[in-house]
Tab-separated table of C-alpha atoms in Angstrom:
chain	number	residue	atom	x	y	z
Z	14	MET	CA	74.371	-104.912	27.739
Z	15	ASN	CA	76.512	-102.902	25.301
Z	16	TYR	CA	75.623	-99.301	24.479
Z	17	SER	CA	76.656	-97.115	21.555
Z	18	PHE	CA	77.672	-93.471	21.577
Z	19	ILE	CA	74.881	-93.125	19.008
Z	20	GLU	CA	71.840	-92.925	21.244
Z	21	THR	CA	68.990	-95.364	20.698
Z	22	THR	CA	65.684	-95.802	22.506
Z	23	PRO	CA	64.503	-99.186	23.840
Z	24	ASP	CA	62.034	-99.472	20.951
Z	25	SER	CA	64.564	-98.582	18.248
Z	26	HIS	CA	64.923	-101.314	15.635
Z	27	PHE	CA	68.624	-100.612	15.177
Z	28	PRO	CA	70.642	-100.716	18.410
Z	29	ILE	CA	74.275	-101.801	18.541
Z	30	GLN	CA	73.129	-105.404	19.056
Z	31	ASN	CA	71.611	-105.435	15.540
Z	32	LEU	CA	73.756	-103.684	12.895
Z	33	PRO	CA	71.951	-104.788	9.721
Z	34	TYR	CA	73.435	-104.203	6.278
Z	35	GLY	CA	71.944	-102.336	3.349
Z	36	ILE	CA	72.698	-100.339	0.212
Z	37	PHE	CA	72.004	-96.626	0.456
Z	38	GLN	CA	72.496	-93.595	-1.743
Z	39	PRO	CA	73.372	-90.217	-0.220
Z	40	ILE	CA	72.233	-87.121	-2.083
Z	41	GLY	CA	74.486	-86.512	-5.087
Z	42	LYS	CA	76.644	-89.601	-4.485
Z	43	GLU	CA	76.881	-93.163	-5.743
Z	44	PRO	CA	75.235	-96.071	-3.907
Z	45	ARG	CA	77.317	-97.828	-1.279
Z	46	ALA	CA	77.006	-100.206	1.677
Z	47	GLY	CA	76.017	-99.114	5.147
Z	48	THR	CA	74.862	-100.355	8.499
Z	49	ALA	CA	71.980	-98.953	10.527
Z	50	ILE	CA	72.534	-97.608	14.041
Z	51	GLY	CA	69.699	-95.678	15.664
Z	52	ASP	CA	68.489	-93.003	13.256
Z	53	TYR	CA	71.746	-93.069	11.299
Z	54	VAL	CA	73.421	-94.970	8.491
Z	55	LEU	CA	77.140	-95.631	8.940
Z	56	ASP	CA	78.932	-95.533	5.576
Z	57	LEU	CA	81.028	-98.704	5.441
Z	58	SER	CA	82.959	-97.538	2.385
Z	59	VAL	CA	84.279	-94.590	4.415
Z	60	MET	CA	85.197	-96.863	7.311
Z	61	ASP	CA	86.994	-99.250	4.969
Z	62	GLU	CA	88.914	-96.492	3.192
Z	63	ALA	CA	89.997	-95.091	6.572
Z	64	GLY	CA	91.416	-98.500	7.530
Z	65	PHE	CA	88.999	-99.213	10.347
Z	66	LEU	CA	87.984	-102.603	8.910
Z	67	ASN	CA	91.543	-103.922	8.604
Z	68	GLY	CA	91.928	-107.475	9.855
Z	69	THR	CA	88.360	-108.516	9.087
Z	70	GLY	CA	89.039	-110.187	5.754
Z	71	ALA	CA	86.832	-107.648	3.979
Z	72	GLU	CA	89.355	-104.838	3.777
Z	73	GLY	CA	90.963	-103.666	0.559
Z	74	LYS	CA	88.436	-105.302	-1.765
Z	75	ASN	CA	86.230	-102.223	-2.326
Z	76	ILE	CA	83.205	-104.379	-1.551
Z	77	PHE	CA	81.541	-101.633	0.483
Z	78	SER	CA	81.787	-99.162	-2.398
Z	79	ALA	CA	79.700	-101.463	-4.594
Z	80	SER	CA	76.022	-100.958	-5.386
Z	81	SER	CA	75.105	-104.379	-3.964
Z	82	LEU	CA	76.110	-106.580	-1.042
Z	83	ASN	CA	76.767	-109.609	-3.250
Z	84	GLN	CA	80.556	-109.544	-2.871
Z	85	PHE	CA	80.277	-109.216	0.889
Z	86	MET	CA	77.694	-112.005	1.016
Z	87	ALA	CA	80.061	-114.284	-0.889
Z	88	LEU	CA	82.867	-113.952	1.705
Z	89	GLY	CA	81.184	-116.196	4.261
Z	90	ARG	CA	80.448	-116.342	7.955
Z	91	PRO	CA	83.975	-115.839	9.392
Z	92	VAL	CA	84.317	-112.523	7.532
Z	93	TRP	CA	80.749	-111.438	8.338
Z	94	SER	CA	81.389	-112.148	12.012
Z	95	ALA	CA	84.710	-110.279	12.011
Z	96	VAL	CA	83.182	-107.188	10.383
Z	97	ARG	CA	80.268	-107.265	12.821
Z	98	LYS	CA	82.574	-107.499	15.852
Z	99	LYS	CA	84.731	-104.645	14.559
Z	100	LEU	CA	81.691	-102.419	13.969
Z	101	GLN	CA	80.310	-103.162	17.430
Z	102	TYR	CA	83.701	-102.253	18.900
Z	103	LEU	CA	83.926	-98.997	16.948
Z	104	LEU	CA	80.358	-97.961	17.817
Z	105	ASP	CA	80.677	-98.832	21.504
Z	106	ALA	CA	80.255	-95.928	23.914
Z	107	ASP	CA	83.671	-96.654	25.470
Z	108	THR	CA	85.625	-96.766	22.189
Z	109	PRO	CA	87.100	-93.338	21.271
Z	110	ASP	CA	88.345	-94.115	17.723
Z	111	LEU	CA	85.171	-93.061	15.926
Z	112	ARG	CA	83.387	-91.366	18.823
Z	113	ASP	CA	86.051	-88.655	19.206
Z	114	ASN	CA	86.983	-88.227	15.536
Z	115	GLU	CA	84.667	-85.387	14.511
Z	116	GLU	CA	85.934	-85.165	10.924
Z	117	LEU	CA	85.478	-88.880	10.295
Z	118	ARG	CA	82.034	-88.888	11.910
Z	119	SER	CA	80.906	-86.071	9.600
Z	120	GLN	CA	81.889	-88.171	6.583
Z	121	ALA	CA	80.693	-91.544	7.822
Z	122	PHE	CA	77.274	-90.881	9.358
Z	123	HIS	CA	74.116	-89.955	7.465
Z	124	LEU	CA	70.661	-89.435	8.882
Z	125	MET	CA	68.329	-92.121	7.528
Z	126	ARG	CA	65.834	-89.487	6.419
Z	127	ASP	CA	68.478	-87.962	4.128
Z	128	VAL	CA	69.330	-91.091	2.111
Z	129	GLU	CA	67.554	-93.374	-0.341
Z	130	MET	CA	67.522	-97.065	0.466
Z	131	LEU	CA	67.955	-99.425	-2.490
Z	132	LEU	CA	67.745	-103.177	-3.003
Z	133	PRO	CA	70.486	-104.784	-0.897
Z	134	ALA	CA	71.561	-107.269	-3.576
Z	135	ASP	CA	71.588	-108.078	-7.260
Z	136	ILE	CA	69.127	-110.940	-6.932
Z	137	GLY	CA	69.859	-113.681	-9.432
Z	138	ASP	CA	67.216	-116.191	-8.362
Z	139	TYR	CA	64.201	-116.136	-6.064
Z	140	THR	CA	62.481	-119.138	-4.483
Z	141	ASP	CA	59.232	-118.843	-2.537
Z	142	PHE	CA	58.242	-121.582	-0.106
Z	143	TYR	CA	54.926	-122.578	1.480
Z	144	ALA	CA	56.211	-123.452	4.929
Z	145	SER	CA	53.480	-122.389	7.383
Z	146	ARG	CA	51.218	-125.276	8.352
Z	147	GLU	CA	48.480	-122.925	9.564
Z	148	HIS	CA	48.490	-121.029	6.275
Z	149	ALA	CA	48.507	-124.182	4.158
Z	150	THR	CA	45.696	-125.645	6.272
Z	151	ASN	CA	43.564	-122.501	5.982
Z	152	VAL	CA	43.973	-122.304	2.222
Z	153	GLY	CA	43.431	-126.033	1.770
Z	154	THR	CA	40.289	-125.930	3.887
Z	155	MET	CA	38.831	-123.146	1.752
Z	156	PHE	CA	39.442	-124.933	-1.524
Z	157	ARG	CA	39.306	-128.648	-0.646
Z	158	GLY	CA	37.540	-128.914	2.696
Z	159	LYS	CA	38.834	-129.567	6.213
Z	160	ASP	CA	39.439	-133.292	5.695
Z	161	ASN	CA	41.694	-132.702	2.672
Z	162	ALA	CA	43.264	-129.402	3.683
Z	163	LEU	CA	46.919	-130.500	3.469
Z	164	MET	CA	48.172	-132.240	0.362
Z	165	PRO	CA	49.793	-135.648	1.058
Z	166	ASN	CA	53.331	-134.325	0.482
Z	167	TRP	CA	53.112	-131.277	2.759
Z	168	THR	CA	54.392	-132.794	6.021
Z	169	HIS	CA	57.191	-134.620	4.221
Z	170	LEU	CA	58.927	-131.761	2.389
Z	171	PRO	CA	59.081	-127.949	2.211
Z	172	VAL	CA	56.861	-127.090	-0.764
Z	173	GLY	CA	58.169	-124.227	-2.927
Z	174	TYR	CA	58.279	-122.697	-6.379
Z	175	HIS	CA	60.695	-120.579	-8.386
Z	176	GLY	CA	59.574	-116.937	-8.394
Z	177	ARG	CA	60.474	-113.878	-10.436
Z	178	ALA	CA	63.627	-112.087	-9.227
Z	179	SER	CA	63.352	-109.123	-11.617
Z	180	SER	CA	60.198	-107.769	-9.932
Z	181	ILE	CA	61.542	-107.789	-6.373
Z	182	ILE	CA	61.368	-104.140	-5.290
Z	183	PRO	CA	62.547	-102.126	-2.275
Z	184	SER	CA	60.190	-100.780	0.359
Z	185	GLY	CA	58.343	-97.637	-0.707
Z	186	THR	CA	58.047	-98.614	-4.373
Z	187	GLU	CA	54.456	-98.272	-5.596
Z	188	VAL	CA	52.746	-101.381	-6.970
Z	189	ARG	CA	50.576	-101.328	-10.091
Z	190	ARG	CA	47.399	-103.438	-9.849
Z	191	PRO	CA	47.967	-106.294	-12.305
Z	192	LEU	CA	45.888	-107.073	-15.361
Z	193	GLY	CA	45.252	-110.652	-16.337
Z	194	GLN	CA	42.835	-113.382	-17.155
Z	195	ARG	CA	40.375	-114.383	-14.448
Z	196	LYS	CA	37.207	-116.430	-14.491
Z	197	PRO	CA	34.289	-114.835	-12.609
Z	198	PRO	CA	31.915	-117.177	-10.752
Z	199	ASN	CA	29.121	-118.581	-12.884
Z	200	GLU	CA	30.773	-117.414	-16.116
Z	201	GLU	CA	31.599	-119.963	-18.797
Z	202	ASN	CA	34.643	-118.119	-20.166
Z	203	PRO	CA	37.432	-116.047	-18.638
Z	204	VAL	CA	37.689	-112.268	-18.927
Z	205	PHE	CA	40.762	-110.065	-19.311
Z	206	GLU	CA	40.520	-107.372	-16.652
Z	207	PRO	CA	42.331	-105.930	-13.628
Z	208	SER	CA	42.575	-108.246	-10.653
Z	209	VAL	CA	39.781	-107.642	-8.138
Z	210	GLN	CA	41.219	-109.950	-5.466
Z	211	LEU	CA	44.562	-108.285	-4.802
Z	212	ASP	CA	46.193	-109.536	-1.609
Z	213	PHE	CA	49.341	-109.269	0.496
Z	214	GLU	CA	51.384	-112.141	1.880
Z	215	LEU	CA	53.310	-111.646	5.105
Z	216	GLU	CA	56.637	-113.436	4.741
Z	217	MET	CA	60.259	-113.410	5.821
Z	218	GLY	CA	63.055	-113.692	3.289
Z	219	TRP	CA	66.738	-114.545	3.523
Z	220	PHE	CA	69.725	-113.871	1.304
Z	221	ILE	CA	72.211	-116.555	0.356
Z	222	GLY	CA	75.897	-115.976	0.985
Z	223	PRO	CA	78.393	-118.571	-0.264
Z	224	GLY	CA	76.651	-120.994	-2.584
Z	225	ASN	CA	77.350	-124.585	-3.505
Z	226	ARG	CA	78.739	-126.286	-6.567
Z	227	LEU	CA	76.298	-127.788	-9.019
Z	228	GLY	CA	75.602	-131.380	-8.014
Z	229	GLU	CA	76.663	-130.947	-4.370
Z	230	PRO	CA	73.768	-130.576	-1.883
Z	231	ILE	CA	74.086	-128.429	1.242
Z	232	PRO	CA	73.674	-130.537	4.434
Z	233	VAL	CA	70.918	-129.290	6.736
Z	234	ASN	CA	73.293	-128.715	9.660
Z	235	GLN	CA	75.571	-126.573	7.490
Z	236	ALA	CA	72.763	-124.683	5.753
Z	237	GLU	CA	72.772	-121.650	8.056
Z	238	ASN	CA	76.419	-120.990	7.145
Z	239	HIS	CA	75.092	-120.165	3.680
Z	240	VAL	CA	72.488	-117.652	4.988
Z	241	PHE	CA	73.667	-114.034	5.140
Z	242	GLY	CA	70.625	-112.483	6.800
Z	243	LEU	CA	66.877	-111.878	6.833
Z	244	VAL	CA	64.447	-109.266	5.487
Z	245	LEU	CA	60.695	-108.644	5.615
Z	246	VAL	CA	58.749	-109.674	2.507
Z	247	ASN	CA	55.347	-108.756	1.088
Z	248	ASP	CA	54.753	-111.191	-1.762
Z	249	TRP	CA	51.810	-109.450	-3.455
Z	250	SER	CA	49.271	-111.880	-4.881
Z	251	ALA	CA	46.386	-111.647	-7.367
Z	252	ARG	CA	44.135	-114.404	-6.062
Z	253	ASP	CA	41.624	-114.366	-8.926
Z	254	ILE	CA	44.329	-114.551	-11.588
Z	255	GLN	CA	45.988	-117.384	-9.662
Z	256	ALA	CA	42.750	-119.362	-9.306
Z	257	TRP	CA	42.391	-119.479	-13.100
Z	258	GLU	CA	46.010	-120.020	-14.106
Z	259	TYR	CA	47.594	-122.219	-11.436
Z	260	GLN	CA	46.574	-125.667	-12.704
Z	261	PRO	CA	48.680	-127.610	-13.466
Z	262	LEU	CA	51.923	-125.659	-12.987
Z	263	GLY	CA	51.210	-123.331	-10.055
Z	264	PRO	CA	51.722	-119.554	-9.587
Z	265	PHE	CA	52.802	-117.467	-12.560
Z	266	LEU	CA	51.298	-114.066	-13.412
Z	267	ALA	CA	49.503	-113.919	-10.069
Z	268	LYS	CA	52.894	-113.614	-8.370
Z	269	ASN	CA	55.309	-112.144	-10.889
Z	270	PHE	CA	54.264	-108.472	-10.852
Z	271	ALA	CA	55.783	-107.389	-7.504
Z	272	THR	CA	57.476	-108.677	-4.361
Z	273	SER	CA	58.374	-105.941	-1.860
Z	274	ILE	CA	61.219	-106.330	0.657
Z	275	SER	CA	62.608	-104.257	3.510
Z	276	PRO	CA	65.992	-102.644	2.769
Z	277	TRP	CA	67.947	-103.721	5.862
Z	278	VAL	CA	69.334	-107.276	6.017
Z	279	VAL	CA	69.541	-108.439	9.632
Z	280	PRO	CA	72.480	-110.837	10.135
Z	281	LEU	CA	71.630	-114.308	11.337
Z	282	GLU	CA	74.172	-113.754	14.118
Z	283	ALA	CA	72.047	-110.905	15.526
Z	284	LEU	CA	69.088	-113.298	15.797
Z	285	GLU	CA	70.914	-116.000	17.796
Z	286	PRO	CA	69.505	-114.904	21.196
Z	287	PHE	CA	65.997	-115.374	19.777
Z	288	ARG	CA	66.370	-118.909	18.461
Z	289	ALA	CA	63.322	-121.092	19.192
Z	290	SER	CA	62.280	-124.713	18.798
Z	291	GLY	CA	59.468	-124.335	16.264
Z	292	PRO	CA	56.560	-126.785	15.872
Z	293	GLU	CA	56.995	-130.501	16.421
Z	294	GLN	CA	57.323	-132.265	13.068
Z	295	GLU	CA	55.257	-135.397	12.562
Z	296	PRO	CA	56.040	-137.625	10.748
Z	297	LYS	CA	59.746	-137.388	11.412
Z	298	PRO	CA	61.438	-135.906	8.327
Z	299	PHE	CA	63.894	-137.860	6.199
Z	300	PRO	CA	67.470	-137.731	7.572
Z	301	TYR	CA	68.519	-135.014	5.089
Z	302	LEU	CA	65.933	-132.703	6.745
Z	303	GLN	CA	66.699	-133.536	10.382
Z	304	GLN	CA	68.192	-130.428	11.979
Z	305	ALA	CA	70.321	-130.920	15.103
Z	306	LYS	CA	69.596	-127.552	16.760
Z	307	GLU	CA	66.532	-125.351	17.130
Z	308	GLY	CA	65.733	-123.847	13.747
Z	309	ALA	CA	63.029	-121.259	14.420
Z	310	PHE	CA	63.360	-117.616	15.511
Z	311	ASN	CA	61.049	-115.598	17.763
Z	312	ILE	CA	60.287	-112.649	15.465
Z	313	ASN	CA	57.144	-110.582	16.130
Z	314	LEU	CA	55.382	-109.539	12.916
Z	315	GLU	CA	52.621	-107.010	12.208
Z	316	VAL	CA	50.737	-105.801	9.150
Z	317	HIS	CA	49.078	-102.369	8.918
Z	318	LEU	CA	46.668	-101.231	6.197
Z	319	GLN	CA	45.974	-97.542	5.507
Z	320	PRO	CA	43.464	-96.464	2.837
Z	321	GLU	CA	44.243	-93.427	0.720
Z	322	ASN	CA	43.401	-90.171	2.548
Z	323	ALA	CA	42.768	-92.055	5.812
Z	324	GLU	CA	44.176	-90.422	8.935
Z	325	GLU	CA	45.558	-93.618	10.424
Z	326	ALA	CA	46.436	-97.189	9.602
Z	327	THR	CA	44.786	-100.277	11.091
Z	328	LYS	CA	46.778	-103.215	12.429
Z	329	ILE	CA	45.146	-106.169	10.714
Z	330	THR	CA	47.602	-108.958	11.595
Z	331	ASN	CA	50.085	-109.820	14.320
Z	332	THR	CA	51.866	-113.151	14.213
Z	333	ASN	CA	55.302	-114.697	14.767
Z	334	PHE	CA	57.960	-116.279	12.561
Z	335	SER	CA	58.400	-119.116	15.082
Z	336	TYR	CA	55.120	-120.653	13.843
Z	337	MET	CA	56.887	-121.793	10.663
Z	338	TYR	CA	56.743	-125.592	10.336
Z	339	TRP	CA	59.794	-125.884	8.082
Z	340	SER	CA	62.945	-124.028	9.197
Z	341	ILE	CA	65.261	-121.900	7.086
Z	342	ALA	CA	67.925	-124.617	7.215
Z	343	GLN	CA	65.461	-127.297	6.129
Z	344	GLN	CA	64.292	-125.176	3.218
Z	345	VAL	CA	67.872	-124.539	2.040
Z	346	ALA	CA	68.770	-128.222	2.401
Z	347	HIS	CA	65.693	-129.352	0.492
Z	348	HIS	CA	66.275	-126.736	-2.224
Z	349	THR	CA	69.746	-128.156	-2.895
Z	350	ILE	CA	69.191	-131.882	-2.290
Z	351	THR	CA	68.965	-132.444	-6.055
Z	352	GLY	CA	72.320	-130.711	-6.491
Z	353	CYS	CA	70.744	-127.379	-7.449
Z	354	ASN	CA	73.339	-124.651	-7.046
Z	355	ILE	CA	72.439	-121.474	-5.148
Z	356	ARG	CA	74.540	-118.311	-5.428
Z	357	PRO	CA	75.435	-115.179	-3.445
Z	358	GLY	CA	72.537	-112.733	-3.561
Z	359	ASP	CA	69.849	-115.335	-4.237
Z	360	MET	CA	66.729	-114.759	-2.151
Z	361	HIS	CA	64.452	-117.329	-0.552
Z	362	ALA	CA	61.151	-116.524	1.146
Z	363	SER	CA	59.186	-118.462	3.726
Z	364	GLY	CA	55.751	-118.263	2.203
Z	365	THR	CA	52.845	-116.706	4.089
Z	366	ILE	CA	53.291	-116.811	7.869
Z	367	SER	CA	50.104	-117.533	9.825
Z	368	GLY	CA	49.416	-118.531	13.412
Z	369	PRO	CA	46.618	-120.568	14.972
Z	370	GLU	CA	44.350	-117.597	15.782
Z	371	ARG	CA	42.348	-115.549	13.268
Z	372	ALA	CA	44.235	-112.351	14.196
Z	373	GLU	CA	47.500	-114.164	13.326
Z	374	ARG	CA	46.657	-114.956	9.708
Z	375	GLY	CA	49.168	-113.611	7.187
Z	376	SER	CA	46.942	-112.709	4.209
Z	377	LEU	CA	43.547	-111.212	3.450
Z	378	LEU	CA	42.600	-114.499	1.802
Z	379	GLU	CA	42.662	-116.027	5.288
Z	380	LEU	CA	41.649	-112.991	7.360
Z	381	THR	CA	38.456	-112.508	5.323
Z	382	TRP	CA	38.021	-116.213	4.547
Z	383	ARG	CA	38.151	-115.674	0.781
Z	384	GLY	CA	36.348	-112.329	1.004
Z	385	ALA	CA	33.295	-113.537	2.959
Z	386	GLU	CA	34.231	-111.917	6.297
Z	387	PRO	CA	35.610	-108.394	5.640
Z	388	VAL	CA	38.223	-106.858	7.930
Z	389	GLN	CA	37.068	-103.779	9.864
Z	390	LEU	CA	39.341	-100.736	9.593
Z	391	ASN	CA	39.693	-97.712	11.830
Z	392	GLY	CA	37.216	-95.062	10.699
Z	393	GLY	CA	34.535	-97.559	9.695
Z	394	ALA	CA	35.829	-98.838	6.345
Z	395	GLN	CA	36.044	-102.533	5.485
Z	396	ARG	CA	38.329	-104.598	3.300
Z	397	SER	CA	37.855	-107.983	1.686
Z	398	TRP	CA	40.730	-107.318	-0.726
Z	399	ILE	CA	43.240	-104.507	-1.247
Z	400	GLU	CA	41.832	-101.460	-3.033
Z	401	ASP	CA	43.559	-98.808	-5.132
Z	402	GLY	CA	45.309	-96.246	-2.964
Z	403	ASP	CA	45.732	-98.633	-0.035
Z	404	GLN	CA	49.144	-98.746	1.598
Z	405	LEU	CA	50.376	-101.951	3.281
Z	406	THR	CA	53.134	-101.832	5.890
Z	407	ILE	CA	54.806	-104.891	7.407
Z	408	THR	CA	57.104	-104.524	10.398
Z	409	GLY	CA	58.923	-107.013	12.600
Z	410	TRP	CA	61.280	-107.266	15.551
Z	411	CYS	CA	62.752	-109.550	18.195
Z	412	GLN	CA	62.199	-108.327	21.752
Z	413	GLY	CA	65.260	-108.459	23.979
Z	414	ASP	CA	65.805	-107.255	27.551
Z	415	GLY	CA	65.628	-103.489	27.086
Z	416	TYR	CA	66.346	-103.560	23.351
Z	417	ARG	CA	64.952	-104.770	20.054
Z	418	ILE	CA	66.478	-106.411	17.016
Z	419	GLY	CA	64.271	-104.901	14.336
Z	420	PHE	CA	63.834	-105.179	10.580
Z	421	GLY	CA	62.400	-101.708	10.018
Z	422	SER	CA	59.431	-101.983	7.690
Z	423	VAL	CA	58.382	-102.750	4.132
Z	424	THR	CA	55.673	-100.564	2.621
Z	425	GLY	CA	53.877	-100.459	-0.701
Z	426	LYS	CA	51.001	-98.395	-2.077
Z	427	VAL	CA	48.702	-99.812	-4.762
Z	428	LEU	CA	48.196	-97.834	-7.983
Z	429	PRO	CA	45.232	-98.382	-10.338
Z	430	ALA	CA	45.625	-100.862	-13.180
Z	431	LEU	CA	46.472	-99.641	-16.660
Z	432	SER	CA	43.523	-98.950	-18.930
Z	433	GLU	CA	43.123	-100.588	-22.331
Z	434	ALA	CA	44.230	-97.349	-24.003
Z	435	GLU	CA	47.323	-97.187	-21.795
Z	436	ILE	CA	48.197	-100.790	-22.625
Z	437	LEU	CA	48.139	-99.976	-26.332
Z	438	ASN	CA	50.367	-96.957	-25.695
Z	439	VAL	CA	52.311	-98.296	-22.745
Z	440	GLU	CA	55.601	-96.589	-23.674
Z	441	ASN	CA	54.035	-93.275	-22.669
Z	442	VAL	CA	52.826	-94.505	-19.261
Z	443	LYS	CA	54.829	-93.482	-16.238
Z	444	ILE	CA	55.421	-96.627	-14.184
């Protein structure tokens, strides 16, 4: 196993085997691209300017001085792989080039606690799927009964919808409880009020690298060449708003107010040792969805909820990305089978990830069975839905032999909804 001269512990999310990419902003400087190693961020713009990335295909283009990774994403897998190999070489404990250059190290390394992490990409489009069979079955059972839990199309295609890219936010950004129309039980007419059934959705997301031309689908066995890397996703959801608005066109306001993502994008190449088979698919998909190799990844996922002023958080969910019925490649192939063009920086998300056990459910809707069975928190509190002041944290990692390939975390704290007076004078409200 390779080791870096930057020390990491066995439970660190960012050893030399990982090297995720992100956009960070040092104090008093412009945003730029970096990679995470241990507790540090390595400034890739400094490494590029010093000539250490020569020969990778990324050098000389100023792509690491940009405020997004879009240009790097667009270069494709051969360049991504070359940059990754060069960085692993430079950070290796036996390589003196960076290790013994004190002046360069002082310019290139920043402690994570001293920088601000930003969105990794300018996200042009966002598509959210519904690819967990356990999640779809749980939700369908609640609303339609066990015998009609899955809609007839579900086992034939990856169901998805086009989400709102403008409200994707980086980890740590506070989330305002949404206002909207909802229809209380036993009421004839809807009311306009804050959502009272605010929920999280545990998901994984991936960023698109090179896209495709309009009218030319991406074959399923080439789809992963278009995937730059993965992030954690909390796709916040207002269940009561959604229940009133979703027929006939599906999610709208219930989903458009916030989607939180982790700042570090883990390359698909770093996840190769953790590739898994995924669930057996029956009936056999159409040929355009038949993937030749294993398409799932063994990624451990946890969700923690901490009420305001509480001393500790409670782990309320632990599940695994390998439960996903439809793979990343299948979702990309299906997305483009009509000839839809996807572009560098686009983000796709898996939909809520749930496992077969209650403790593996990826939303409060499922964990509390639509609010009827509250979750017990440390300290004696309960939750049926997310309350003001609550902070949600999602974390995830792949467990290797003595190391982890981690995603860090994505956190978000819920702020109270705007009042009627604040709505009428919204320009004076600090968001």
